[in-house]
Short mmCIF file of C-alpha atoms in Angstrom, two decimals:
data_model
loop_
_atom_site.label_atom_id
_atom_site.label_comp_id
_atom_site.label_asym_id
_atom_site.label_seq_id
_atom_site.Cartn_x
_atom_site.Cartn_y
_atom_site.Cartn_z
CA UNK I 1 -11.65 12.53 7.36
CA UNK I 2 -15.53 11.62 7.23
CA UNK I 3 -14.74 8.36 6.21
CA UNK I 4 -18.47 7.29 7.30
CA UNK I 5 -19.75 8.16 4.48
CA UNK I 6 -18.40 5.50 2.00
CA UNK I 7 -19.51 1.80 2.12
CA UNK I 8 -16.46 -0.51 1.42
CA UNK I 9 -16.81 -2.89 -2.00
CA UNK I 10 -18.50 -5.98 -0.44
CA UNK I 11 -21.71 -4.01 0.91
CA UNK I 12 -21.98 -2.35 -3.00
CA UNK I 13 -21.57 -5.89 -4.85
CA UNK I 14 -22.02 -9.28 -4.48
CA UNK I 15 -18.66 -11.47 -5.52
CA UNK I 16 -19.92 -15.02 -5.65
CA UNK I 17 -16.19 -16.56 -5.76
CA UNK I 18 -15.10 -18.35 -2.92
CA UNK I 19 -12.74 -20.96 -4.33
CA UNK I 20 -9.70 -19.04 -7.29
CA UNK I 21 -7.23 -20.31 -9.21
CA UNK I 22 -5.70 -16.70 -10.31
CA UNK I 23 -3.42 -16.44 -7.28
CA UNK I 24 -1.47 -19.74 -8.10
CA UNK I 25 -1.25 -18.53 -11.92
CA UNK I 26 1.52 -17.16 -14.34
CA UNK I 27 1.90 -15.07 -16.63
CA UNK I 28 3.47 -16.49 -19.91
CA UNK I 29 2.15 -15.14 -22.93
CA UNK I 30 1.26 -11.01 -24.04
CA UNK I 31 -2.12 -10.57 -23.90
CA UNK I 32 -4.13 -8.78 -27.07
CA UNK I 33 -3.17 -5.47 -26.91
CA UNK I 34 -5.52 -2.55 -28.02
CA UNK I 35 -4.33 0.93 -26.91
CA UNK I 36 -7.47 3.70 -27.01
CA UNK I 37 -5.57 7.23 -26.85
CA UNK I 38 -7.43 7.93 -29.80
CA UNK I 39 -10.82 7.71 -28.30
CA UNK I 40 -11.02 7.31 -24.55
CA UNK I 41 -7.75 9.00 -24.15
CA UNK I 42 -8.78 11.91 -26.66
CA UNK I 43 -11.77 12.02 -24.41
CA UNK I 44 -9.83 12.76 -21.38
CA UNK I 45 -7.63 15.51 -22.92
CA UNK I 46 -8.80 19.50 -22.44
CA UNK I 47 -7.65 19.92 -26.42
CA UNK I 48 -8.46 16.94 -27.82
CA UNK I 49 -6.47 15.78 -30.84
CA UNK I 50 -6.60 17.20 -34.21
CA UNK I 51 -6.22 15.82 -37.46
CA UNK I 52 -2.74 15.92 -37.48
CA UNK I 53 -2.20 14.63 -34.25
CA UNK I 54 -4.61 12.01 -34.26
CA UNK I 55 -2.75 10.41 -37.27
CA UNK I 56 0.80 10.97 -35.93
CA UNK I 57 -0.21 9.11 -32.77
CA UNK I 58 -1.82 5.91 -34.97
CA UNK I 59 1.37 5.89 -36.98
CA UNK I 60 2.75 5.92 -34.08
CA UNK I 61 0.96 2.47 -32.70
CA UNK I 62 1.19 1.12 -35.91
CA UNK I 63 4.97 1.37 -35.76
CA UNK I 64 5.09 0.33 -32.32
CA UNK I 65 2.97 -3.41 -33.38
CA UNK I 66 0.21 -2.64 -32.03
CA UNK I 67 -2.90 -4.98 -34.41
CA UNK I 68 -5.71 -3.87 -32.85
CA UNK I 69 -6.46 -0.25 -32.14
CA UNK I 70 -9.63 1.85 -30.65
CA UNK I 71 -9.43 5.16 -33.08
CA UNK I 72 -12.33 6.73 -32.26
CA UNK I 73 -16.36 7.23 -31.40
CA UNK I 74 -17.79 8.12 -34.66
CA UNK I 75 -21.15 9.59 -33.60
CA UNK I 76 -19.07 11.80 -30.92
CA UNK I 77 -17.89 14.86 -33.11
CA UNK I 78 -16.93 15.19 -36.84
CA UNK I 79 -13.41 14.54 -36.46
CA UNK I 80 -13.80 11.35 -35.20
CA UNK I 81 -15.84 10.12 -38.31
CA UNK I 82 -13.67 11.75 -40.46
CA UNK I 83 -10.22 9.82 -39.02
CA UNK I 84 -12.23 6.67 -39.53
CA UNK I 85 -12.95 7.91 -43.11
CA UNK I 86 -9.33 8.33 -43.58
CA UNK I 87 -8.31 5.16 -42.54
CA UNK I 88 -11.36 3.62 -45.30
CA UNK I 89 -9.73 5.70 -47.83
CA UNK I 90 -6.12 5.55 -47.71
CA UNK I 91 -3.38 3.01 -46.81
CA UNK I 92 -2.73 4.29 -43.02
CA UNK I 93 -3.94 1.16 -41.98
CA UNK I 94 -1.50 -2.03 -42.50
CA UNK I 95 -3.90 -4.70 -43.56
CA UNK I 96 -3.35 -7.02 -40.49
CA UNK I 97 -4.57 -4.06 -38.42
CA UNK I 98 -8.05 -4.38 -37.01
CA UNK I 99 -9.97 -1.30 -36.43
CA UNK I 100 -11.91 -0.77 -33.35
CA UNK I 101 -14.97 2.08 -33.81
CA UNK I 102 -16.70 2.78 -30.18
CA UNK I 103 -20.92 3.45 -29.95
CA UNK I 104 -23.63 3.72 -26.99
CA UNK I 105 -26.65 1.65 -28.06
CA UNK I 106 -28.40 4.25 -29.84
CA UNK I 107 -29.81 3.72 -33.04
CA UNK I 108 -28.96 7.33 -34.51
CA UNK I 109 -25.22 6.43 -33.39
CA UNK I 110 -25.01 3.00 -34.22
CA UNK I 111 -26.81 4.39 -37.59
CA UNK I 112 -23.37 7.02 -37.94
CA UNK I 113 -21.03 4.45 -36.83
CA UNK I 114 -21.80 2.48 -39.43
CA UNK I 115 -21.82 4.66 -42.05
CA UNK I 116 -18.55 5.62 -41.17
CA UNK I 117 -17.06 2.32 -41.55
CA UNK I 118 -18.45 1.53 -45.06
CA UNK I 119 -15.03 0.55 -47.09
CA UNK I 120 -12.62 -0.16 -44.92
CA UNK I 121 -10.56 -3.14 -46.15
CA UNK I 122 -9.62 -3.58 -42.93
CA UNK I 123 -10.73 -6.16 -40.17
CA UNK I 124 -13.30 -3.96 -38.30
CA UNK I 125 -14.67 -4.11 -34.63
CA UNK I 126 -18.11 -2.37 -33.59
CA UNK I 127 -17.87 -1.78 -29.76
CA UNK I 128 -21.11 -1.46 -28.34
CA UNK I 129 -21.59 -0.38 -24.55
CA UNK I 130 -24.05 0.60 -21.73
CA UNK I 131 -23.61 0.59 -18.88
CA UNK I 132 -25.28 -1.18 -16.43
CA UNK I 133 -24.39 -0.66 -12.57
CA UNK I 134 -27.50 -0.24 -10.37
CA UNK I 135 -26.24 3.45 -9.35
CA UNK I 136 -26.09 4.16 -13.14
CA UNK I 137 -29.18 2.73 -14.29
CA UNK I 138 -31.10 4.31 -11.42
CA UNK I 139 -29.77 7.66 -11.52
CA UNK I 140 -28.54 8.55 -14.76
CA UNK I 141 -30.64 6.05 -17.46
CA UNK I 142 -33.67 5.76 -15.46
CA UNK I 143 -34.23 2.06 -16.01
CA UNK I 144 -34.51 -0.98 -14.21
CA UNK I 145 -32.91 -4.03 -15.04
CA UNK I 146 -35.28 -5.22 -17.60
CA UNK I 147 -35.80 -2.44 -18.90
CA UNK I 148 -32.32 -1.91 -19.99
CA UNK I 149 -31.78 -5.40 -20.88
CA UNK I 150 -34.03 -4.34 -23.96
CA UNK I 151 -31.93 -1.19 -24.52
CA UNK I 152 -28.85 -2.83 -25.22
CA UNK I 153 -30.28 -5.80 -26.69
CA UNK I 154 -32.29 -3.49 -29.21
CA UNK I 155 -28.78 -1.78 -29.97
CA UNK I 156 -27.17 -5.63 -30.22
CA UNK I 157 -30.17 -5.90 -32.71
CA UNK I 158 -29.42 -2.37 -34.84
CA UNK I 159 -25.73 -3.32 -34.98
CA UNK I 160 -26.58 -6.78 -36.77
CA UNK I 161 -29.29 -5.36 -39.00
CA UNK I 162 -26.49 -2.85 -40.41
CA UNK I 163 -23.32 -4.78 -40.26
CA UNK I 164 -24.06 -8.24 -39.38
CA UNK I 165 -23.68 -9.10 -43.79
CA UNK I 166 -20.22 -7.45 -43.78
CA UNK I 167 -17.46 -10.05 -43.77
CA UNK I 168 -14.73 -8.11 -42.32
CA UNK I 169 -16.66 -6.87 -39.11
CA UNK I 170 -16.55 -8.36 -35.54
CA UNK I 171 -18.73 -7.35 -32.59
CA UNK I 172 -17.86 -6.34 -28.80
CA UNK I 173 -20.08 -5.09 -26.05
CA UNK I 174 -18.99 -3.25 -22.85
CA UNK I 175 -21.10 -3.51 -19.63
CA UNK I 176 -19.92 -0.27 -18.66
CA UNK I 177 -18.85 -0.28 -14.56
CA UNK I 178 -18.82 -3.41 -14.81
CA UNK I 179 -17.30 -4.16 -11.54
CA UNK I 180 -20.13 -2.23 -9.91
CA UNK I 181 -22.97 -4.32 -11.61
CA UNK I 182 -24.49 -7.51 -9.70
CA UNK I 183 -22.08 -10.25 -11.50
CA UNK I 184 -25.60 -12.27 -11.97
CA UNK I 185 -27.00 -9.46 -14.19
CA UNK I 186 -23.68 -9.01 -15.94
CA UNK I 187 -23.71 -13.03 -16.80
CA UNK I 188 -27.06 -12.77 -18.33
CA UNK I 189 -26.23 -9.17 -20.62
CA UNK I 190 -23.25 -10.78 -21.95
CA UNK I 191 -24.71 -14.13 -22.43
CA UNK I 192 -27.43 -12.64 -24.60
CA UNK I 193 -25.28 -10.20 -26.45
CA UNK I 194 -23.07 -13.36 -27.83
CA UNK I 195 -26.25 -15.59 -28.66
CA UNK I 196 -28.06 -12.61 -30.27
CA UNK I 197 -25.06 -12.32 -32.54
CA UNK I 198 -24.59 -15.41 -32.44
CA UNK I 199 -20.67 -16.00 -31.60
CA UNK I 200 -18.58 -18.58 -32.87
CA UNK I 201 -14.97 -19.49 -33.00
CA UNK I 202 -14.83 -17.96 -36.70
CA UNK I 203 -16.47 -15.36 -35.64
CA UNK I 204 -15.68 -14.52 -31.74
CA UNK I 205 -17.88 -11.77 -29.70
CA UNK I 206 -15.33 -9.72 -27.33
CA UNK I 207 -16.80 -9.00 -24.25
CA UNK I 208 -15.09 -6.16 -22.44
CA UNK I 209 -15.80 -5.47 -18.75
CA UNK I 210 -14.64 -2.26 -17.77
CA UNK I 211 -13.39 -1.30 -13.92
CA UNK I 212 -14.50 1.83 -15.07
CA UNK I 213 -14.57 3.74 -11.87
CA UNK I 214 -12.19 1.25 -9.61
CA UNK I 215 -13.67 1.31 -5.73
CA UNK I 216 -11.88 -2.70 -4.45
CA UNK I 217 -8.26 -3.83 -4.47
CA UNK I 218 -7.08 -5.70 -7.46
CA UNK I 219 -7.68 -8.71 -6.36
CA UNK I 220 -11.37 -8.09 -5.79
CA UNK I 221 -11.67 -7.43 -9.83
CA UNK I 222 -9.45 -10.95 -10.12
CA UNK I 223 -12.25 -12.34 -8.49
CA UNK I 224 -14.79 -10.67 -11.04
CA UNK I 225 -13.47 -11.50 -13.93
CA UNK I 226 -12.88 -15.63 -12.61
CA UNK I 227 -16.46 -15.72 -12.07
CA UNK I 228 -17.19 -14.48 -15.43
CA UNK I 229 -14.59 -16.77 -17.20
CA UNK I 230 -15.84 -19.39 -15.73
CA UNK I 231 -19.72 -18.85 -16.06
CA UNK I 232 -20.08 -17.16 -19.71
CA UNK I 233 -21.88 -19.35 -22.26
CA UNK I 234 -19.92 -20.01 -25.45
CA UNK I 235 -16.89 -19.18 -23.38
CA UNK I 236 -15.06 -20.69 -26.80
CA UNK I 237 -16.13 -18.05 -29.20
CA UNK I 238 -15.40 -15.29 -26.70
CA UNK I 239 -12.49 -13.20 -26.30
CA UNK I 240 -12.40 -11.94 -22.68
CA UNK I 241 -11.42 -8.46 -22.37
CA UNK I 242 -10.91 -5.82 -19.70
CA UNK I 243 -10.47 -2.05 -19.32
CA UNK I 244 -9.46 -0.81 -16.20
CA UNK I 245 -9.03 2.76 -14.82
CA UNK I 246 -7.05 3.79 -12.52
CA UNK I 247 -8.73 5.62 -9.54
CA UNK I 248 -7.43 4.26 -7.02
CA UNK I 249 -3.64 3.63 -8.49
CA UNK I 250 -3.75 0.22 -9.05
CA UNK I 251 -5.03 0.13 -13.01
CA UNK I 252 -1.79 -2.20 -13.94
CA UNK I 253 -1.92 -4.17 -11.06
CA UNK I 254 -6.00 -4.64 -12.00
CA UNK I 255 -5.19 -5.92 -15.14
CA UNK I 256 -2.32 -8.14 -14.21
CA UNK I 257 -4.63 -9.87 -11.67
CA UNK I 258 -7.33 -10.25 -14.30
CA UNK I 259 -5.02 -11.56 -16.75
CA UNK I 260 -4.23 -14.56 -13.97
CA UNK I 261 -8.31 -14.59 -14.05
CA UNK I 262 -8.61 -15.67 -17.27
CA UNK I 263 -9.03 -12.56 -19.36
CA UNK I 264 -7.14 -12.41 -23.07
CA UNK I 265 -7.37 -8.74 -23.86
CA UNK I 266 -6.31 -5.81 -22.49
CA UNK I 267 -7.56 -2.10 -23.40
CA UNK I 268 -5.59 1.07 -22.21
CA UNK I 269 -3.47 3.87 -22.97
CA UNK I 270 0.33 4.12 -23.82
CA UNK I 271 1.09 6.18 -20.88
CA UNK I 272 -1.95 5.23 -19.07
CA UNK I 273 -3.88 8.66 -19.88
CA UNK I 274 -7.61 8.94 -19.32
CA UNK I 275 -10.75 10.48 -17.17
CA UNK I 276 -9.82 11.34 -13.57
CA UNK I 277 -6.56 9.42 -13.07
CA UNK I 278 -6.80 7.40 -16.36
CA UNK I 279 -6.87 4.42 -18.31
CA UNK I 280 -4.46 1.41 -17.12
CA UNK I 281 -0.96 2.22 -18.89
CA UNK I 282 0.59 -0.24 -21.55
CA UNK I 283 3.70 0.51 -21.21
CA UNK I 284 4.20 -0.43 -17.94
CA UNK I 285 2.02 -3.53 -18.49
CA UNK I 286 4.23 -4.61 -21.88
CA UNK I 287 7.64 -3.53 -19.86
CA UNK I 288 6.32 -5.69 -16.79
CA UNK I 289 6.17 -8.67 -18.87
CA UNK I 290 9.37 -7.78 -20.68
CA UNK I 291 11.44 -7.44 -17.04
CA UNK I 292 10.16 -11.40 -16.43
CA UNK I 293 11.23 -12.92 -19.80
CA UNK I 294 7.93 -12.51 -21.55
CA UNK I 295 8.03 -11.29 -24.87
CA UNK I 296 5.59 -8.35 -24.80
CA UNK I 297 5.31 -8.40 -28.67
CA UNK I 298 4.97 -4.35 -28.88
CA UNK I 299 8.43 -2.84 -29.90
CA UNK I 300 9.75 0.14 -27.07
CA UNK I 301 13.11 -0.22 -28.48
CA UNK I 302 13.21 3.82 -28.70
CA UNK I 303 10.49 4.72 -25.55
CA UNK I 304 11.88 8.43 -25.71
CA UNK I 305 10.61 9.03 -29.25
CA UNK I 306 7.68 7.33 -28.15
CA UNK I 307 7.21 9.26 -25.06
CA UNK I 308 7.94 12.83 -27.07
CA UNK I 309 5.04 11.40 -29.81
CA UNK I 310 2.79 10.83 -26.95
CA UNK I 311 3.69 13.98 -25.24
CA UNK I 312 3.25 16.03 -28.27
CA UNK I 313 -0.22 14.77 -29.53
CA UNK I 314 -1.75 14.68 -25.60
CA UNK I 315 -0.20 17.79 -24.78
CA UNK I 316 0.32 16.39 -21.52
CA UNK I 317 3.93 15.76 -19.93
CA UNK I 318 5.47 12.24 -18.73
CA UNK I 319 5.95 12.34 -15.08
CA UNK I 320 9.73 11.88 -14.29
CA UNK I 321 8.97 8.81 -12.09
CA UNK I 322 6.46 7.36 -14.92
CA UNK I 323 7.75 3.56 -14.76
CA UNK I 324 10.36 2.65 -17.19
CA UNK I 325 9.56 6.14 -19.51
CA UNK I 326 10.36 8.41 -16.70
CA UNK I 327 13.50 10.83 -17.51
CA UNK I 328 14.64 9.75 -13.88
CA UNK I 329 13.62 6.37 -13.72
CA UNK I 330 16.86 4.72 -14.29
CA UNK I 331 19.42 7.26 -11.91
CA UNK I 332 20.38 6.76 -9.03
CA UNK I 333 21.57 9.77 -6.71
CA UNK I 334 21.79 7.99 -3.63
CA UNK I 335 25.67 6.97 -2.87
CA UNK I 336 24.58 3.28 -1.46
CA UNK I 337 22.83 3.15 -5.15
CA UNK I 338 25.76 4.31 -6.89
CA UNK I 339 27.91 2.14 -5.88
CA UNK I 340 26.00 -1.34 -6.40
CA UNK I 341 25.11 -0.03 -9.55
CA UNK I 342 28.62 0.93 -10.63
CA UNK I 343 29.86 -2.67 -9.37
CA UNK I 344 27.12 -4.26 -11.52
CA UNK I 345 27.96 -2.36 -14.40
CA UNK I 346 31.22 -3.45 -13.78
CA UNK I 347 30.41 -7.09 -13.19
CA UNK I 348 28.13 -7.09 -16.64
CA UNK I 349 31.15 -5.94 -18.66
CA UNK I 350 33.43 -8.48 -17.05
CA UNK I 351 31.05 -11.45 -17.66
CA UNK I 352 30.13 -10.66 -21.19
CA UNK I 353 33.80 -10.28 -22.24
CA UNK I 354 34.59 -13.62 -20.01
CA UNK I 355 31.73 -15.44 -22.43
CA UNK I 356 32.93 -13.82 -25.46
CA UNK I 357 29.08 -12.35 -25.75
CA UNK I 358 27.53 -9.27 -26.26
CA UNK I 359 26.86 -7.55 -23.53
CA UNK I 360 23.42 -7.12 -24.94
CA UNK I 361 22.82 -10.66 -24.91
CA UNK I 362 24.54 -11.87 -21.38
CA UNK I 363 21.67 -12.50 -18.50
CA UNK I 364 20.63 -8.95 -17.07
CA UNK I 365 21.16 -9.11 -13.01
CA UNK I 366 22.51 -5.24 -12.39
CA UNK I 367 21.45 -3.85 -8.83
CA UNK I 368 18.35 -0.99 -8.82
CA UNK I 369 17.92 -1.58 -12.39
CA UNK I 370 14.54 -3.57 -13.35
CA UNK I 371 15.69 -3.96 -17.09
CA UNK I 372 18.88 -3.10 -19.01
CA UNK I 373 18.27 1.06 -20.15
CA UNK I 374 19.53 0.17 -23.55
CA UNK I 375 16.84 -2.59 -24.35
CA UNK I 376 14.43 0.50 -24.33
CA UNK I 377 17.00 2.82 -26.37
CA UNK I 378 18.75 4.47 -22.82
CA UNK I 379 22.57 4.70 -22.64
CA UNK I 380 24.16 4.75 -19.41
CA UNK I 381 25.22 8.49 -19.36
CA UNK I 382 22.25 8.99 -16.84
CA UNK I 383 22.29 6.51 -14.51
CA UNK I 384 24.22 8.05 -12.26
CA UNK I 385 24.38 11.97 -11.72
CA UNK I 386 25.85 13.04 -8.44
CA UNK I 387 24.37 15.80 -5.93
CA UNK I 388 25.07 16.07 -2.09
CA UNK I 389 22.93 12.67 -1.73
CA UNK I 390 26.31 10.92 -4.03
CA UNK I 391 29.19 9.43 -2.70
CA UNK I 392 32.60 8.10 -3.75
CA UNK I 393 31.09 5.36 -6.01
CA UNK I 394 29.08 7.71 -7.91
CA UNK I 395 31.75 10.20 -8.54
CA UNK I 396 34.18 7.87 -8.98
CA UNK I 397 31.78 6.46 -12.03
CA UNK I 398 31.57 10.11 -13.91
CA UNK I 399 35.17 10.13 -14.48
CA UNK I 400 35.37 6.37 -15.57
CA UNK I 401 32.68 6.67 -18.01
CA UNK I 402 33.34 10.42 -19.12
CA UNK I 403 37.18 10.22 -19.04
CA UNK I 404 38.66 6.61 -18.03
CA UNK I 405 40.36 7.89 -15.13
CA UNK I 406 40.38 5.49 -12.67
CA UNK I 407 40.93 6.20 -8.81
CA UNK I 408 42.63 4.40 -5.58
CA UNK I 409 40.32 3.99 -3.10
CA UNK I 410 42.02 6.67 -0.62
CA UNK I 411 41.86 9.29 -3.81
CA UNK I 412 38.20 8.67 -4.04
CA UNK I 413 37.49 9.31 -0.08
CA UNK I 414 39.40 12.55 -0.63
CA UNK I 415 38.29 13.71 -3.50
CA UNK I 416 34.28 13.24 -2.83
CA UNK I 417 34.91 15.18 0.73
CA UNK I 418 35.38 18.11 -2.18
CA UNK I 419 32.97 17.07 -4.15
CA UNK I 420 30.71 17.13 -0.67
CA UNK I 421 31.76 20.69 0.38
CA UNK I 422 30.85 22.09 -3.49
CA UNK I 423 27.38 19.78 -3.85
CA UNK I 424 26.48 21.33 -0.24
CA UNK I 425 27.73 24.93 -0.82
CA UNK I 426 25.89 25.36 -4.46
CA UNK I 427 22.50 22.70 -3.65
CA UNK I 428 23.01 21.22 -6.92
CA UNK I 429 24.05 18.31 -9.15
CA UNK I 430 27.70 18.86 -10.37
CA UNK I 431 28.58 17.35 -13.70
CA UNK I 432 31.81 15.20 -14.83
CA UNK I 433 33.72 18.48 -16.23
CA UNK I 434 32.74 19.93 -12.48
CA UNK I 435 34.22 16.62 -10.84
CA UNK I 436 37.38 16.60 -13.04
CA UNK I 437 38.05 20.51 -12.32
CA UNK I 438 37.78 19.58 -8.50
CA UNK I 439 40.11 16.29 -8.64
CA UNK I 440 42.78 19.16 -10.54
CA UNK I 441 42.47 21.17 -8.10
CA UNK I 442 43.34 19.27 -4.90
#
């Protein structure tokens, strides 16, 4: 591999944190929440969303809780401005929803954003970025760092000449790649943007600050976003956000780190889609919290209906092993698996009926199994499917659960050496009816 020709994190940008307090941190509380399949997302997808699916999937986050949602660039493509005109003229939008609108600092497109807003009861968000890594500005806008200080600051300015009277509207600026941009230059962008508009605590500034392209280890962003909390002027009337990718597979872990770092706000995707490998995903973030007590405050009560919504506006398919939404994620083939799961099962049923409790409300401590299937609308049919991997715990399960016929110890050793000799002879899974016919049998 010609390695040689990458430069690790530390020779690409400075990190002026020596001394953290993220690592000895918990995490408590759900952060804001604000999924953007409906822009960044739709910008990743080969058929981007039509009308019909764009408004599915916002019912769809709508339903799920979700107050805050990206749905869409405006200035991008007709569609977009027209969603956001549907949303100004009908009642799609619960009014406790706030509606995020996406620009780059371009007066023609701030000019069309705008415009597109006009009437919307809603609470309204104008997300302004740029971005602003040396790589970026030297190739691709051709500016150096003052001169693109005045860029964004001139779009700061066109944003607050045409919405800064309208009550209902909030600002939020994006130093796109952020964590490839010298943190000093980063400080003074953001520290500008909030005293040009002038931030308060009625009237916060979010300042996003994308891992657009991620090149470190999570902790590295931790580190990024510290020095940021820490240094940003009128850190009070700021709500810290981030948006990480995932390039190098560790989006959730990126934004679980930054959340220790003092960051409020999280942007992503449901299912993490997005450019290249994609945004960081929400569900696994919310599910995270939800497997160590913390109240996530979205609802995945029914995450297949979810996942089929998701699946049918992206056209893209869930990966099996997707955490938590996976089709597989919660069977086990394996016989060691089987049979601490089985046991656990077991125990669950015997402690709930012991406390005279539901077993949906009883303490969750079942081996190989993160969370309970049924908090996220799963039954128990699937957790255990048997192959030539199985053994006597997992077969003896199917007929429990399908039929209530319970076997001796000796009776299971005999009857999954069939069950072996079948699974081996066909290569495939066999199914209760297939166990039962082979218990007859012998």
């Amino acid at each position: 591999m010609p390695s040689h020709r990458y430069r690790d994190v530390f020779s690409r940008v400075d990190v002026p944190l020596h001394e953290r307090s993220w690592p000895s941190r918990r995490l408590s509380t759900a952060p804001l929440w604000v999924p953007v399949d409906l822009r960044d997302g739709n910008q990743a997808l080969a058929e981007p969303m039509d009308p019909a699916r764009k408004r599915r999937f916002f019912e769809l986050l709508v339903a799920m809780g979700y107050k805050e949602i990206e749905v869409g660039c405006p200035s991008a493509s007709q569609t977009d401005y027209d969603f956001v005109r549907l949303v100004a003229d009908s009642d799609i939008a619960p009014d406790d929803v706030t509606i995020v609108v996406f620009t780059p600092a371009r007066r023609d497109l701030i000019e069309r954003t705008v415009a597109s807003i006009r009437g919307i009861r809603n609470p309204v968000v104008i997300h302004l970025y740029t971005a602003t890594a040396p790589i970026w500005r030297e190739v691709v806008l051709g500016r150096d760092r003052d001169d693109l200080r005045e860029l964004i600051l001139a779009g700061g300015r066109e944003v607050l000449r045409l919405a800064g009277d309208l009550p209902n509207v909030r600002f939020e600026f994006s130093p796109e790649v952020f964590n490839q941009t010298e943190p000093d230059f980063a400080l003074e962008i953001c520290d500008a943007m909030t005293e040009l508009w002038d931030a308060s605590t009625d009237r916060p500034v979010i300042l996003n600050l994308p891992a657009t392209v991620e090149i470190a280890t999570p902790n590295v962003y931790a580190d990024q976003i510290e020095y940021m909390h820490r240094h940003l002027a009128r850190r009070e009337a700021v709500i810290l956000s981030v948006h990480p990718h995932n390039d190098r597979g560790t989006g959730v872990a990126c934004a679980e780190l930054a959340l220790l770092a003092g960051a409020q706000r999280v942007e992503g995707c449901v299912f993490g889609n997005g450019e290249r490998t994609g945004n960081v995903d929400l569900a696994t973030l919310a599910l995270n919290l939800h497997a160590q007590g913390v109240d996530p405050m979205i609802d995945f009560t029914d995450i297949d209906e979810i996942r089929r919504t998701v699946e049918h506006c992206n056209r893209i398919e869930i990966q099996p092993r997707h955490p938590y939404a996976g089709s597989l994620v919660h069977t086990a083939f394996s016989g060691t698996h089987q049979d601490a799961i089985r046991k656990g099962l077991a125990e669950h049923r015997d402690r709930a009926a012991a406390e005279g409790r539901p077993e949906s409300e009883i303490a969750w401590r079942v081996p190989y199994l993160p969370i309970d299937p049924a908090d996220i609308g799963r039954g128990y049919e699937e957790v255990i499917r048997v192959n030539s991997q199985s053994g006597k715990g997992g077969i003896a399960h199917l007929l429990e659960s399908a039929y209530g016929i319970t076997l001796t110890r000796e009776e299971q050793i005999a009857l999954a050496q069939r069950v072996q000799q079948h699974t081996d002879a066909t290569g495939r899974e066999v199914t209760a009816e297939e166990v039962r016919r082979l218990l007859l049998a012998g």
